[in-house]
Coordinates of C-alpha atoms and ligand atoms in Angstrom, one line a residue:
M629 CA -16.7 -13.4 28.4
E630 CA -15.2 -16.0 26.3
D631 CA -15.6 -19.7 26.2
N632 CA -12.0 -21.0 25.4
P633 CA -11.3 -24.7 25.3
F634 CA -7.6 -24.2 24.7
V635 CA -6.1 -22.2 27.7
K636 CA -3.0 -23.7 28.7
R637 CA -0.9 -22.9 32.0
W638 CA 2.7 -21.8 31.9
R639 CA 5.4 -24.1 33.2
K640 CA 9.1 -23.8 33.1
G641 CA 10.7 -24.9 29.9
L642 CA 7.7 -24.1 27.6
R643 CA 8.3 -21.9 24.6
R644 CA 6.3 -18.8 24.7
I645 CA 4.6 -17.6 21.4
A646 CA 2.6 -14.4 21.3
L647 CA -0.1 -14.3 18.7
V648 CA -0.5 -10.5 18.2
Y649 CA -3.6 -9.0 16.5
P650 CA -2.8 -5.2 16.3
N651 CA -6.4 -4.2 16.3
A652 CA -9.6 -4.8 18.3
Y653 CA -10.4 -8.0 20.1
S654 CA -13.9 -8.4 18.5
S655 CA -12.4 -8.6 15.0
G656 CA -9.4 -10.7 16.1
V657 CA -11.4 -13.4 17.8
A658 CA -13.7 -13.7 14.8
N659 CA -10.7 -14.7 12.6
I660 CA -11.0 -18.5 12.2
G661 CA -7.5 -18.7 10.8
L662 CA -6.1 -17.2 13.9
Q663 CA -8.1 -19.5 16.0
F664 CA -6.6 -22.4 14.2
I665 CA -3.0 -21.1 14.8
Y666 CA -3.7 -20.5 18.5
A667 CA -5.2 -24.0 19.0
Y668 CA -2.5 -25.7 17.0
L669 CA 0.4 -24.1 18.7
N670 CA -1.2 -24.7 22.2
S671 CA -1.5 -28.5 21.2
L672 CA 2.2 -28.7 20.9
E673 CA 3.8 -30.2 23.9
N674 CA 6.6 -27.6 24.4
V675 CA 4.8 -24.4 23.4
I676 CA 2.4 -22.1 25.1
C677 CA 0.6 -19.5 22.9
E678 CA -1.2 -16.5 24.2
R679 CA -3.0 -13.7 22.4
F680 CA -2.5 -10.1 22.3
Y681 CA -5.1 -7.4 21.2
L682 CA -5.0 -3.7 20.9
D683 CA -7.8 -3.0 23.1
V684 CA -6.4 -5.4 25.9
H685 CA -3.3 -3.7 27.4
N686 CA -2.6 -2.1 24.1
C687 CA -1.1 -5.3 22.8
L688 CA 1.7 -5.3 25.6
R689 CA 0.4 -7.9 27.9
S690 CA -1.4 -11.1 27.0
F691 CA -5.0 -11.5 27.0
E692 CA -5.0 -14.8 29.0
S693 CA -2.4 -14.2 31.8
G694 CA -1.4 -10.6 31.5
T695 CA 2.3 -11.7 30.7
P696 CA 4.2 -9.0 29.2
L697 CA 5.0 -9.3 25.5
K698 CA 8.7 -8.9 26.1
D699 CA 8.7 -12.1 28.0
F700 CA 7.8 -14.2 24.9
D701 CA 10.2 -16.0 22.6
V702 CA 8.3 -15.3 19.4
A703 CA 5.9 -12.7 18.3
L704 CA 3.6 -13.8 15.5
F705 CA 1.7 -10.9 14.2
S706 CA -1.5 -11.0 12.0
L707 CA -1.6 -8.1 9.5
Q708 CA -5.1 -7.8 8.4
F709 CA -5.1 -4.0 7.6
E710 CA -2.5 -1.8 6.4
E711 CA -3.4 1.1 8.8
D712 CA -2.4 -1.4 11.6
Y713 CA 1.2 -0.9 10.8
F714 CA 1.4 2.2 12.8
N715 CA 0.3 0.2 15.9
V716 CA 2.6 -2.5 14.9
V717 CA 5.6 -0.4 14.9
K718 CA 4.8 0.9 18.6
I719 CA 4.1 -2.6 19.9
L720 CA 7.4 -4.0 18.6
K721 CA 9.4 -1.4 20.5
A722 CA 8.9 -3.6 23.6
F723 CA 10.0 -6.9 22.0
K724 CA 13.3 -8.4 21.3
G725 CA 12.6 -12.0 20.2
L726 CA 11.8 -13.5 16.8
K727 CA 9.4 -11.2 14.8
I728 CA 7.3 -13.0 12.3
A729 CA 4.2 -11.6 10.4
G730 CA 1.5 -13.2 8.3
G731 CA -2.1 -12.4 7.1
P732 CA -3.3 -10.7 4.0
C733 CA -1.2 -7.6 4.1
A734 CA 2.0 -9.9 4.2
M735 CA 0.7 -11.8 1.4
I736 CA -0.2 -8.7 -0.6
N737 CA 2.9 -6.6 -0.2
P738 CA 5.1 -6.8 3.0
M739 CA 7.7 -4.3 1.8
P740 CA 6.6 -1.2 3.7
I741 CA 6.7 -3.0 7.0
S742 CA 9.6 -5.5 6.0
K743 CA 12.3 -3.7 8.2
Y744 CA 10.3 -4.4 11.4
F745 CA 10.2 -8.2 11.1
D746 CA 12.7 -11.0 10.6
A747 CA 10.3 -13.2 8.4
F748 CA 6.9 -13.3 6.8
V749 CA 4.4 -16.2 6.4
I750 CA 3.1 -16.1 2.8
G751 CA -0.1 -18.1 2.6
E752 CA -2.4 -20.3 4.6
V753 CA -0.6 -22.5 7.2
E754 CA -3.0 -25.3 7.7
N755 CA -1.5 -28.7 6.7
S756 CA 1.9 -27.2 6.2
V757 CA 5.0 -27.5 8.5
V758 CA 5.2 -23.6 9.0
L759 CA 3.9 -23.8 12.6
D760 CA 6.0 -26.5 13.7
I761 CA 9.0 -24.6 12.1
I762 CA 8.0 -21.5 14.0
A763 CA 7.4 -23.4 17.3
E764 CA 11.1 -24.8 17.1
A765 CA 13.0 -21.9 15.7
K766 CA 15.6 -20.1 17.8
S767 CA 17.0 -17.9 15.0
V768 CA 15.9 -16.5 11.7
E769 CA 18.0 -19.3 9.9
D770 CA 15.8 -22.0 11.6
L771 CA 12.8 -20.3 9.8
K772 CA 13.9 -21.6 6.3
C773 CA 10.9 -23.4 4.8
E774 CA 8.2 -23.2 2.0
G775 CA 5.9 -20.3 2.7
I776 CA 8.2 -18.4 4.9
W777 CA 9.8 -15.3 3.2
L778 CA 13.2 -14.4 4.8
K779 CA 13.3 -11.0 3.2
E780 CA 15.1 -12.0 0.0
G781 CA 14.5 -13.9 -3.1
R782 CA 11.1 -15.0 -4.5
V783 CA 8.4 -16.8 -2.4
K784 CA 5.5 -19.0 -3.5
R785 CA 2.3 -18.8 -1.5
I786 CA 1.4 -22.0 0.4
Y787 CA -2.2 -23.2 0.9
P788 CA -4.0 -26.4 1.6
K789 CA -5.4 -27.9 -1.6
K790 CA -8.7 -29.1 0.1
L791 CA -10.4 -27.7 2.9
D792 CA -11.3 -31.1 4.4
F793 CA -10.6 -30.2 8.1
Y794 CA -12.2 -28.0 10.4
L795 CA -11.4 -26.5 13.9
R796 CA -14.1 -28.5 15.8
R797 CA -13.6 -26.7 19.0
Q798 CA -13.5 -22.9 18.7
I799 CA -13.5 -20.0 21.1
I800 CA -16.9 -18.6 21.4
A801 CA -16.9 -14.8 22.2
D802 CA -18.7 -11.6 21.5
N803 CA -17.1 -10.8 18.1
V804 CA -17.9 -8.6 15.2
F805 CA -20.7 -10.9 14.1
G806 CA -22.3 -11.1 17.5
R807 CA -21.8 -14.1 19.8
C808 CA -21.9 -17.0 17.3
L809 CA -20.1 -20.0 16.0
I810 CA -18.0 -19.2 13.0
L811 CA -18.3 -21.5 10.1
E812 CA -15.7 -20.9 7.4
I813 CA -17.5 -22.4 4.4
G814 CA -14.9 -21.6 1.7
R815 CA -11.8 -19.7 0.5
G816 CA -11.1 -18.0 -2.8
C817 CA -14.0 -16.9 -5.1
V818 CA -15.5 -18.0 -8.4
R819 CA -15.9 -14.4 -9.5
R820 CA -13.3 -12.1 -11.2
C821 CA -14.1 -8.7 -9.9
R822 CA -11.0 -6.6 -11.2
F823 CA -10.6 -4.7 -8.0
C824 CA -10.6 -7.6 -5.5
V825 CA -7.5 -8.8 -4.0
V826 CA -9.2 -11.3 -1.9
R827 CA -9.8 -13.6 -4.8
Q828 CA -6.2 -13.2 -6.0
I829 CA -4.5 -14.2 -2.7
Y830 CA -6.8 -17.0 -1.6
S831 CA -7.1 -18.7 -5.1
P832 CA -7.9 -21.4 -6.0
L833 CA -11.5 -21.7 -5.1
R834 CA -12.2 -24.2 -2.4
W835 CA -15.5 -25.0 -0.7
R836 CA -16.0 -27.0 2.4
D837 CA -18.3 -29.9 2.3
T838 CA -21.7 -29.4 4.0
K839 CA -21.4 -32.6 6.0
L840 CA -18.3 -31.3 7.8
L841 CA -19.9 -28.0 8.5
I842 CA -23.0 -29.5 9.8
E843 CA -21.2 -31.8 12.0
T844 CA -19.2 -28.9 13.4
A845 CA -22.5 -27.0 14.0
E846 CA -24.1 -29.9 15.8
D847 CA -21.4 -30.0 18.4
Y848 CA -22.6 -26.3 19.4
R849 CA -26.3 -27.1 19.7
G850 CA -27.3 -25.5 23.0
V851 CA -24.1 -23.7 23.4
V852 CA -24.7 -20.7 20.9
D853 CA -27.9 -20.0 18.8
K854 CA -26.2 -18.1 16.1
I855 CA -24.0 -19.1 13.3
C856 CA -22.1 -16.9 10.8
L857 CA -21.1 -18.3 7.5
V858 CA -17.8 -16.9 6.3
A859 CA -16.3 -16.9 2.8
P860 CA -15.3 -14.2 0.3
S861 CA -18.6 -14.7 -1.5
T862 CA -20.8 -16.9 1.0
L863 CA -23.7 -17.3 -1.2
D864 CA -21.7 -18.7 -4.1
H865 CA -21.3 -22.0 -2.2
P866 CA -22.8 -24.6 -4.4
K867 CA -25.0 -25.9 -1.6
A868 CA -25.6 -22.5 0.3
K869 CA -29.5 -22.9 0.3
E870 CA -29.4 -26.5 1.7
L871 CA -26.7 -25.6 4.2
I872 CA -28.7 -22.6 5.6
A873 CA -31.9 -24.6 5.6
Q874 CA -30.2 -27.4 7.5
L875 CA -28.6 -25.2 10.2
I876 CA -32.1 -23.5 10.7
D877 CA -33.6 -26.9 10.9
I878 CA -31.3 -27.9 13.8
G879 CA -32.1 -24.7 15.6
F880 CA -29.6 -22.0 14.7
L881 CA -30.0 -18.5 13.6
V882 CA -27.8 -18.1 10.4
S883 CA -26.1 -15.0 8.8
P884 CA -23.8 -14.8 5.9
S885 CA -20.7 -12.6 6.2
S886 CA -21.3 -11.3 2.5
T887 CA -24.3 -11.3 0.3
R888 CA -24.3 -10.7 -3.6
A889 CA -27.4 -9.1 -5.0
D890 CA -27.7 -11.5 -7.9
K891 CA -27.8 -14.4 -5.5
L892 CA -30.6 -12.9 -3.5
D893 CA -33.7 -14.8 -5.0
E894 CA -37.0 -15.4 -3.2
E895 CA -36.0 -18.7 -1.7
T896 CA -32.6 -17.4 -0.4
L897 CA -34.0 -14.3 1.1
E898 CA -36.9 -16.3 2.7
L899 CA -34.3 -18.6 4.3
L900 CA -32.0 -15.6 5.4
V901 CA -35.0 -14.0 7.0
M902 CA -35.9 -17.3 8.8
G903 CA -32.4 -17.4 9.9
G904 CA -32.8 -14.1 11.6
L905 CA -31.6 -11.5 8.8
R906 CA -33.3 -8.1 9.4
S907 CA -31.1 -5.8 7.3
L908 CA -29.2 -6.4 4.1
T909 CA -25.7 -5.3 2.8
I910 CA -25.4 -4.9 -0.9
A911 CA -22.4 -3.7 -2.7
P912 CA -23.3 -2.2 -6.1
E913 CA -19.7 -0.6 -5.9
V914 CA -20.6 2.0 -8.4
G915 CA -23.6 3.7 -9.8
S916 CA -23.7 2.8 -13.6
D917 CA -23.6 -0.6 -15.3
K918 CA -20.8 0.8 -17.4
L919 CA -18.4 1.1 -14.6
R920 CA -19.7 -2.2 -13.0
D921 CA -18.6 -3.8 -16.3
L922 CA -15.3 -2.1 -16.0
L923 CA -15.0 -3.7 -12.6
N924 CA -16.2 -7.0 -13.9
K925 CA -18.6 -7.2 -11.1
G926 CA -21.1 -9.3 -12.9
L927 CA -24.0 -7.3 -11.4
S928 CA -26.5 -5.0 -13.0
E929 CA -28.8 -2.3 -11.7
E930 CA -31.7 -4.8 -12.3
H931 CA -30.2 -7.3 -9.8
I932 CA -29.7 -4.7 -7.3
I933 CA -33.4 -3.4 -7.5
N934 CA -34.8 -7.0 -7.6
A935 CA -32.9 -8.0 -4.4
V936 CA -34.2 -4.9 -2.6
E937 CA -37.7 -5.6 -3.9
I938 CA -37.7 -9.2 -2.8
G939 CA -35.9 -8.4 0.5
R940 CA -38.7 -5.8 1.3
E941 CA -41.4 -8.3 0.5
K942 CA -39.8 -10.9 2.8
G943 CA -39.7 -8.4 5.7
I944 CA -36.2 -6.8 5.6
K945 CA -36.4 -3.2 6.7
G946 CA -32.8 -1.8 6.2
F947 CA -30.6 -1.8 3.3
K948 CA -26.8 -0.7 3.3
L949 CA -25.3 0.1 0.0
Y950 CA -21.4 0.2 -0.6
F951 CA -20.0 2.3 -3.2
M952 CA -16.5 3.4 -4.3
I953 CA -15.4 6.6 -6.1
G954 CA -12.1 7.4 -7.8
L955 CA -12.1 4.6 -10.3
P956 CA -10.3 4.7 -13.6
N957 CA -12.5 6.1 -16.4
E958 CA -15.0 7.4 -13.9
S959 CA -16.8 10.5 -15.0
F960 CA -18.9 12.9 -13.0
E961 CA -22.0 11.5 -14.7
D962 CA -21.1 8.0 -13.3
V963 CA -21.0 9.6 -9.8
K964 CA -24.5 11.1 -10.4
E965 CA -25.6 7.6 -11.3
I966 CA -24.8 6.7 -7.7
V967 CA -27.4 9.2 -6.5
K968 CA -30.0 8.1 -9.1
L969 CA -29.6 4.5 -7.9
V970 CA -29.9 5.3 -4.3
E971 CA -33.0 7.3 -5.2
K972 CA -34.4 4.4 -6.9
V973 CA -33.8 2.1 -4.0
R974 CA -35.3 4.8 -1.6
S975 CA -38.4 5.0 -3.8
L976 CA -39.1 1.5 -2.9
K977 CA -40.0 2.8 0.6
V978 CA -37.1 1.0 2.5
E979 CA -34.6 2.4 5.0
V980 CA -31.3 3.1 3.2
S981 CA -27.8 3.9 4.4
V982 CA -25.0 4.5 2.1
S983 CA -21.3 4.0 2.7
I984 CA -18.8 5.5 0.2
N985 CA -15.1 4.6 0.0
P986 CA -12.4 6.1 -2.3
F987 CA -11.0 3.3 -4.4
V988 CA -7.6 1.7 -3.4
P989 CA -5.9 0.0 -6.3
K990 CA -4.5 -3.1 -4.6
P991 CA -1.5 -5.0 -5.7
H992 CA -2.1 -8.3 -7.6
T993 CA -5.3 -7.2 -9.0
P994 CA -5.8 -6.1 -12.7
L995 CA -6.4 -2.5 -11.6
Q996 CA -2.9 -2.4 -9.7
W997 CA -1.5 -0.1 -12.1
T998 CA -4.2 2.8 -12.0
P999 CA -3.6 6.0 -10.2
Y1000 CA -5.3 6.7 -6.8
T1001 CA -8.4 8.7 -7.6
G1002 CA -8.4 7.3 -11.2
I1003 CA -6.9 10.6 -12.6
E1004 CA -3.3 10.7 -13.9
N1005 CA -2.3 14.0 -12.3
V1006 CA -2.4 13.2 -8.6
E1007 CA -3.0 16.8 -7.3
E1008 CA -5.9 17.3 -9.9
G1009 CA -7.2 13.9 -8.9
L1010 CA -7.3 14.7 -5.2
K1011 CA -9.2 17.9 -5.9
E1012 CA -11.7 16.1 -8.3
I1013 CA -12.3 13.2 -6.0
K1014 CA -13.1 15.7 -3.1
R1015 CA -15.5 17.6 -5.5
R1016 CA -17.2 14.2 -6.3
R1017 CA -17.4 13.3 -2.5
D1018 CA -18.9 16.6 -1.6
Y1019 CA -21.5 16.3 -4.3
L1020 CA -22.5 12.9 -2.9
I1021 CA -22.7 14.1 0.5
K1022 CA -24.9 17.0 -0.4
E1023 CA -27.3 15.0 -2.7
L1024 CA -27.5 11.7 -0.7
S1025 CA -28.0 13.3 2.7
K1026 CA -31.2 14.6 1.3
V1027 CA -32.4 11.0 1.1
C1028 CA -30.5 8.7 3.3
E1029 CA -27.8 8.4 5.9
V1030 CA -24.4 8.6 4.3
N1031 CA -21.0 7.7 5.5
V1032 CA -18.0 9.0 3.5
E1033 CA -14.4 7.8 4.1
S1034 CA -11.6 10.3 4.1
V1035 CA -9.8 10.8 0.9
E1036 CA -6.6 11.5 2.7
R1037 CA -6.9 8.3 4.8
F1038 CA -7.2 6.1 1.7
A1039 CA -4.5 7.8 0.0
I1040 CA -2.3 6.8 2.9
Q1041 CA -3.8 3.3 2.8
T1042 CA -2.8 3.3 -1.0
I1043 CA 0.8 4.2 -0.1
L1044 CA 1.0 1.5 2.6
S1045 CA -0.5 -1.0 0.2
R1046 CA 1.6 -0.2 -3.0
G1047 CA 4.8 1.2 -1.6
N1048 CA 8.2 -0.2 -1.1
E1049 CA 10.9 -0.2 1.9
D1050 CA 10.9 3.7 1.7
V1051 CA 7.4 3.7 3.2
S1052 CA 8.8 2.5 6.6
K1053 CA 9.9 6.2 7.5
L1054 CA 6.2 7.2 7.5
L1055 CA 5.3 4.4 10.1
E1056 CA 6.9 6.2 13.1
A1057 CA 5.4 9.5 12.5
K1058 CA 1.9 10.7 12.8
P1059 CA 0.6 10.0 9.4
S1060 CA -0.7 12.6 7.0
L1061 CA -0.8 13.1 3.3
R1062 CA 1.3 16.3 3.9
L1063 CA 4.0 14.4 5.5
A1064 CA 3.9 11.8 2.9
K1065 CA 4.3 14.3 0.2
K1066 CA 7.4 15.8 2.0
M1067 CA 8.8 12.4 2.2
N1068 CA 8.3 11.8 -1.5
L1069 CA 5.9 9.0 -0.9
T1070 CA 2.9 10.3 -2.7
R1071 CA 4.7 8.9 -5.9
F1072 CA 3.1 5.6 -4.9
L1073 CA -0.3 7.2 -5.8
N1074 CA 0.7 7.8 -9.4
K1075 CA -0.2 5.6 -12.3
I1076 CA 2.4 2.8 -12.7
P1077 CA 3.7 2.1 -16.1
L1078 CA 2.8 -1.5 -17.1
D1079 CA 6.4 -2.5 -17.7
S1080 CA 7.6 -1.5 -14.2
E1081 CA 9.0 -3.8 -11.6
L1082 CA 6.6 -3.8 -8.8
P1083 CA 7.6 -4.1 -5.1
W1084 CA 5.4 -7.1 -4.7
D1085 CA 6.4 -8.9 -7.9
F1086 CA 8.6 -11.4 -5.7
I1087 CA 5.4 -13.0 -4.4
D1088 CA 4.1 -16.0 -6.5
H1089 CA 0.3 -16.1 -6.2
G1090 CA 0.0 -18.6 -9.1
Y1091 CA -1.2 -16.0 -11.7
K1092 CA 0.7 -14.8 -14.7
K1093 CA 1.4 -10.9 -14.8
E1094 CA 0.6 -10.9 -18.6
R1095 CA -2.9 -12.1 -17.9
L1096 CA -3.3 -9.1 -15.3
I1097 CA -2.1 -6.8 -18.1
D1098 CA -4.6 -8.2 -20.5
E1099 CA -7.3 -7.8 -17.9
F1100 CA -6.2 -4.2 -17.2
I1101 CA -6.3 -3.3 -20.9
R1102 CA -9.7 -4.8 -21.3
A1103 CA -11.0 -2.9 -18.4
V1104 CA -9.4 0.5 -18.9
G1105 CA -8.9 0.5 -22.7
S1106 CA -5.2 1.0 -23.1
E1107 CA -2.2 2.2 -21.1
Ligands
SF4_2693 S1 -17.4 -11.5 -5.6 FE1 -16.5 -10.5 -3.7 S2 -14.9 -11.9 -3.2 FE2 -15.5 -12.6 -5.2 S3 -14.1 -11.6 -6.7 FE3 -16.0 -10.3 -6.4 S4 -15.5 -8.7 -4.8 FE4 -14.0 -10.4 -4.8

């Protein structure tokens, strides 16, 4: 059941815009950017906007009224995960109107999916004319404006300079964070982790004023009891502690969408426990401080152990640790360090679960040129990363619960992330690494020469490529 203040009834003459989220309802409804788009489009006199989710009629009928997708004039897709492309291709078979996509995947590299859309929104649409243009557009030519890429030339990302607005009325539903009000407290990140695409495509750092956030929360007193604070690095908000304390004071449970171990001091953890936190997720990313420095994570083993110790004292029972394998310059010794770190955490007599992902070198990051698995020869790299994965499963399952993501699946993700238009041929098939190899697409797993032109070079995110190259050399040593 959801509490939706925006439902609009269809009447003749309204332009129908489908807001399509090709993944689960619970994550789609938690996306506050999509909520803004939905509310804004429905506020326009001549438009009705309805939502589509993969687990509701397979995205083929709307969530609100069950209207078929094919009856809509415009389909506006949100591309949050590259693996959703396979769903997108199926959904679009039923649609003949204007096809537009936005979201982080469009902002990172839309080339692999470009053939299926007429246009891509590159950036954040609030305070721009993009939604008004989309609402009026009858053809692709009508979509010409700043922030919309019409599949040729360069495009500069758009974004609001200040976050001095907020969606005061939002849909309250059971979402991935539970039934809660979502408070997006900022965009961009003050840190410079070299593997992180989020900071690159949402820069510059912008925080929301706590006054605006508290006022928004006040409107929901008695409606929901929980608030989720959302930002790439939530606890870096300069007034994070004051904000959490005030929200607790006015009667809410509060949980942050992300936590960094170096921000988890006694006071913060005490507040978070008062706010209802019972388990803590920490991302050491790697086992050794050497590799954490390569990633520029700004986190040491001491920070991690301290955070667990303080958390345990404050009453937190469970700790989830996230790691990656397959990084450049990673040795087997570094992988062993993951086991040692987990054992150290485990020795503090807390419950631990571990999640391990193969590293995906993302476009626009300083590590974008590195080979998948971190090893130059892809075949050797795939063998070696599996050896490292098997070692971790064997050793870690002796001390805790372990979840390890598939090496093949993340290889496909890398191809979808770093590929060009050629990758589209993989999207209509049942994806497998073997098929990708047959189609000559595993070349996108290779190390990329620093002087190559990249499929995503046409997107201007406001950074200089030379700066990324400098960072790459600083991290990895040399080409
Ligand atoms: S702290 Fe998190 S969001 Fe910020 S740069 Fe690092 S990984 Fe990205």
